Amino acid sequence: MKKEKILISSCLVGDKVRYDGRSNQVDSLDELLEKYELVPFCSEVEGGLRVPRAPSEREGDRVINSLGKDVTKQYHLGAERALNICKYLGITKAILKDKSPACGVYEIYDGTFAHKKKKGEGTTTALLRENGITVYSEKDIPQLLNNSNFDADD
């Protein structure tokens, strides 16, 4: 039986693509691989940002890094590339890293660089959702593995 493809943040599969050159590998990677064909993707890197890089936060519709540089263009390019991959491969689900300015699913940092979070979504999450792709965070993985009918919007 062919496994369903699911887009997943590259950092969650162990790729060292975070702004600080680290990863956020999830413990349930083997279980995910048993159930899904994972398609790792980092929209920040694919948008043209390097590793390591200055951390960024969303300020309204813009994304600004800690040095004050506007990196919105790179974040939007990365989001478009993620959407293109999903369309090309017929992907309808994504697991993205919560709190990220690109991939935040439920929360993002508030734009003050004071380690304060607020309810919100990253640029990639927003674009994928606008195009009918269901987006989960890494916190949703247990439910996603245990219930094939799990819906992140419930």
mmCIF file of C-alpha atoms in Angstrom:
data_model
loop_
_atom_site.group_PDB
_atom_site.id
_atom_site.type_symbol
_atom_site.label_atom_id
_atom_site.label_comp_id
_atom_site.label_asym_id
_atom_site.label_seq_id
_atom_site.Cartn_x
_atom_site.Cartn_y
_atom_site.Cartn_z
ATOM 1 C CA MET A 1 0.000 0.000 0.000
ATOM 2 C CA LYS A 2 1.278 3.424 -0.955
ATOM 3 C CA LYS A 3 1.880 5.761 1.994
ATOM 4 C CA GLU A 4 0.376 9.224 2.105
ATOM 5 C CA LYS A 5 2.956 11.973 1.567
ATOM 6 C CA ILE A 6 3.143 14.619 4.257
ATOM 7 C CA LEU A 7 5.250 17.788 4.223
ATOM 8 C CA ILE A 8 7.324 18.155 7.387
ATOM 9 C CA SER A 9 9.641 20.871 8.657
ATOM 10 C CA SER A 10 13.201 19.730 7.953
ATOM 11 C CA CYS A 11 14.285 20.586 11.491
ATOM 12 C CA LEU A 12 11.755 18.059 12.837
ATOM 13 C CA VAL A 13 13.482 15.206 10.969
ATOM 14 C CA GLY A 14 16.890 16.215 12.333
ATOM 15 C CA ASP A 15 18.205 18.567 9.644
ATOM 16 C CA LYS A 16 20.274 21.320 11.233
ATOM 17 C CA VAL A 17 18.470 24.205 9.547
ATOM 18 C CA ARG A 18 17.255 26.241 12.530
ATOM 19 C CA TYR A 19 18.490 29.826 12.707
ATOM 20 C CA ASP A 20 21.147 28.687 15.226
ATOM 21 C CA GLY A 21 22.292 25.677 13.196
ATOM 22 C CA ARG A 22 20.507 23.129 15.385
ATOM 23 C CA SER A 23 17.548 20.822 14.763
ATOM 24 C CA ASN A 24 14.281 20.090 16.561
ATOM 25 C CA GLN A 25 14.140 16.367 15.788
ATOM 26 C CA VAL A 26 10.991 14.708 17.102
ATOM 27 C CA ASP A 27 11.101 11.462 19.071
ATOM 28 C CA SER A 28 8.332 9.872 16.995
ATOM 29 C CA LEU A 29 10.209 10.045 13.679
ATOM 30 C CA ASP A 30 10.315 6.256 13.207
ATOM 31 C CA GLU A 31 6.573 5.970 13.844
ATOM 32 C CA LEU A 32 5.876 8.753 11.353
ATOM 33 C CA LEU A 33 8.003 6.984 8.750
ATOM 34 C CA GLU A 34 5.984 3.797 9.246
ATOM 35 C CA LYS A 35 2.737 5.598 8.472
ATOM 36 C CA TYR A 36 3.713 8.402 6.053
ATOM 37 C CA GLU A 37 6.160 9.221 3.315
ATOM 38 C CA LEU A 38 7.818 12.303 4.798
ATOM 39 C CA VAL A 39 8.812 15.186 2.539
ATOM 40 C CA PRO A 40 11.227 17.374 4.554
ATOM 41 C CA PHE A 41 11.226 21.062 3.668
ATOM 42 C CA CYS A 42 12.618 24.224 5.271
ATOM 43 C CA SER A 43 10.890 27.265 3.850
ATOM 44 C CA GLU A 44 13.380 29.641 5.469
ATOM 45 C CA VAL A 45 16.352 27.998 3.763
ATOM 46 C CA GLU A 46 14.419 27.497 0.508
ATOM 47 C CA GLY A 47 13.530 31.196 0.631
ATOM 48 C CA GLY A 48 17.227 32.056 0.525
ATOM 49 C CA LEU A 49 18.231 32.413 4.179
ATOM 50 C CA ARG A 50 21.454 30.786 5.326
ATOM 51 C CA VAL A 51 22.310 28.668 8.350
ATOM 52 C CA PRO A 52 23.139 30.028 10.867
ATOM 53 C CA ARG A 53 21.179 33.288 10.558
ATOM 54 C CA ALA A 54 19.863 36.020 12.808
ATOM 55 C CA PRO A 55 16.578 34.976 14.446
ATOM 56 C CA SER A 56 13.444 36.499 12.935
ATOM 57 C CA GLU A 57 9.970 37.310 14.227
ATOM 58 C CA ARG A 58 6.730 38.385 12.566
ATOM 59 C CA GLU A 59 5.638 41.984 13.021
ATOM 60 C CA GLY A 60 2.210 42.119 11.425
ATOM 61 C CA ASP A 61 2.626 41.101 7.784
ATOM 62 C CA ARG A 62 6.380 41.646 7.848
ATOM 63 C CA VAL A 63 9.182 39.406 9.101
ATOM 64 C CA ILE A 64 12.119 41.226 10.672
ATOM 65 C CA ASN A 65 15.338 39.685 11.955
ATOM 66 C CA SER A 66 17.029 40.623 15.225
ATOM 67 C CA LEU A 67 19.400 42.934 13.326
ATOM 68 C CA GLY A 68 16.443 44.970 12.043
ATOM 69 C CA LYS A 69 16.582 43.653 8.469
ATOM 70 C CA ASP A 70 13.284 43.009 6.690
ATOM 71 C CA VAL A 71 13.349 39.383 5.467
ATOM 72 C CA THR A 72 9.677 39.209 4.465
ATOM 73 C CA LYS A 73 10.569 38.555 0.810
ATOM 74 C CA GLN A 74 12.576 35.431 1.721
ATOM 75 C CA TYR A 75 9.798 34.125 3.974
ATOM 76 C CA HIS A 76 7.171 34.605 1.271
ATOM 77 C CA LEU A 77 9.381 32.941 -1.342
ATOM 78 C CA GLY A 78 9.912 29.955 0.956
ATOM 79 C CA ALA A 79 6.163 29.708 1.606
ATOM 80 C CA GLU A 80 5.452 29.747 -2.146
ATOM 81 C CA ARG A 81 8.011 26.997 -2.699
ATOM 82 C CA ALA A 82 6.424 24.886 0.064
ATOM 83 C CA LEU A 83 3.023 25.319 -1.567
ATOM 84 C CA ASN A 84 4.449 24.401 -4.979
ATOM 85 C CA ILE A 85 5.929 21.175 -3.557
ATOM 86 C CA CYS A 86 2.570 20.310 -1.984
ATOM 87 C CA LYS A 87 0.702 20.939 -5.236
ATOM 88 C CA TYR A 88 3.227 19.014 -7.326
ATOM 89 C CA LEU A 89 3.249 15.964 -5.024
ATOM 90 C CA GLY A 90 -0.459 16.076 -4.117
ATOM 91 C CA ILE A 91 0.276 16.714 -0.440
ATOM 92 C CA THR A 92 -2.732 17.734 1.679
ATOM 93 C CA LYS A 93 -1.143 17.650 5.169
ATOM 94 C CA ALA A 94 1.898 19.259 6.749
ATOM 95 C CA ILE A 95 3.608 19.000 10.130
ATOM 96 C CA LEU A 96 5.385 22.269 10.843
ATOM 97 C CA LYS A 97 7.425 23.637 13.755
ATOM 98 C CA ASP A 98 5.236 25.679 16.054
ATOM 99 C CA LYS A 99 6.422 29.135 17.180
ATOM 100 C CA SER A 100 8.547 29.635 14.041
ATOM 101 C CA PRO A 101 7.966 32.830 12.024
ATOM 102 C CA ALA A 102 7.611 30.617 8.947
ATOM 103 C CA CYS A 103 6.014 27.480 10.352
ATOM 104 C CA GLY A 104 4.190 28.539 13.525
ATOM 105 C CA VAL A 105 0.912 26.631 13.709
ATOM 106 C CA TYR A 106 -0.685 27.896 16.929
ATOM 107 C CA GLU A 107 1.840 30.414 18.303
ATOM 108 C CA ILE A 108 4.597 32.700 17.071
ATOM 109 C CA TYR A 109 6.943 35.058 18.870
ATOM 110 C CA ASP A 110 5.450 38.544 19.220
ATOM 111 C CA GLY A 111 8.033 40.534 17.230
ATOM 112 C CA THR A 112 9.769 42.155 20.219
ATOM 113 C CA PHE A 113 12.605 39.597 20.537
ATOM 114 C CA ALA A 114 11.748 39.375 24.250
ATOM 115 C CA HIS A 115 10.892 35.629 24.087
ATOM 116 C CA LYS A 116 7.173 36.443 24.353
ATOM 117 C CA LYS A 117 4.740 34.335 22.362
ATOM 118 C CA LYS A 118 1.326 35.172 20.989
ATOM 119 C CA LYS A 119 -1.394 33.308 19.179
ATOM 120 C CA GLY A 120 -0.610 33.360 15.470
ATOM 121 C CA GLU A 121 0.764 31.496 12.497
ATOM 122 C CA GLY A 122 3.877 31.622 10.371
ATOM 123 C CA THR A 123 4.011 32.728 6.749
ATOM 124 C CA THR A 124 4.217 29.188 5.357
ATOM 125 C CA THR A 125 1.442 27.892 7.590
ATOM 126 C CA ALA A 126 -0.822 30.760 6.529
ATOM 127 C CA LEU A 127 -0.254 30.167 2.805
ATOM 128 C CA LEU A 128 -0.703 26.409 3.066
ATOM 129 C CA ARG A 129 -3.939 26.817 5.023
ATOM 130 C CA GLU A 130 -5.226 29.391 2.514
ATOM 131 C CA ASN A 131 -4.768 26.709 -0.116
ATOM 132 C CA GLY A 132 -6.609 23.943 1.725
ATOM 133 C CA ILE A 133 -3.662 22.114 3.265
ATOM 134 C CA THR A 134 -4.205 20.935 6.847
ATOM 135 C CA VAL A 135 -1.308 22.022 9.037
ATOM 136 C CA TYR A 136 -0.322 20.271 12.267
ATOM 137 C CA SER A 137 2.392 21.158 14.768
ATOM 138 C CA GLU A 138 4.887 18.738 16.261
ATOM 139 C CA LYS A 139 2.636 18.656 19.350
ATOM 140 C CA ASP A 140 -0.119 17.078 17.219
ATOM 141 C CA ILE A 141 2.007 14.096 16.108
ATOM 142 C CA PRO A 142 0.701 11.649 18.768
ATOM 143 C CA GLN A 143 -2.913 12.317 17.752
ATOM 144 C CA LEU A 144 -2.004 12.187 14.064
ATOM 145 C CA LEU A 145 -0.357 8.786 14.550
ATOM 146 C CA ASN A 146 -3.193 7.368 16.677
ATOM 147 C CA ASN A 147 -6.146 8.663 14.708
ATOM 148 C CA SER A 148 -6.097 8.880 10.948
ATOM 149 C CA ASN A 149 -9.206 11.105 11.104
ATOM 150 C CA PHE A 150 -7.588 13.654 13.433
ATOM 151 C CA ASP A 151 -8.187 17.220 12.256
ATOM 152 C CA ALA A 152 -5.958 19.976 13.647
ATOM 153 C CA ASP A 153 -8.841 22.450 13.407
ATOM 154 C CA ASP A 154 -11.092 20.439 15.768
#
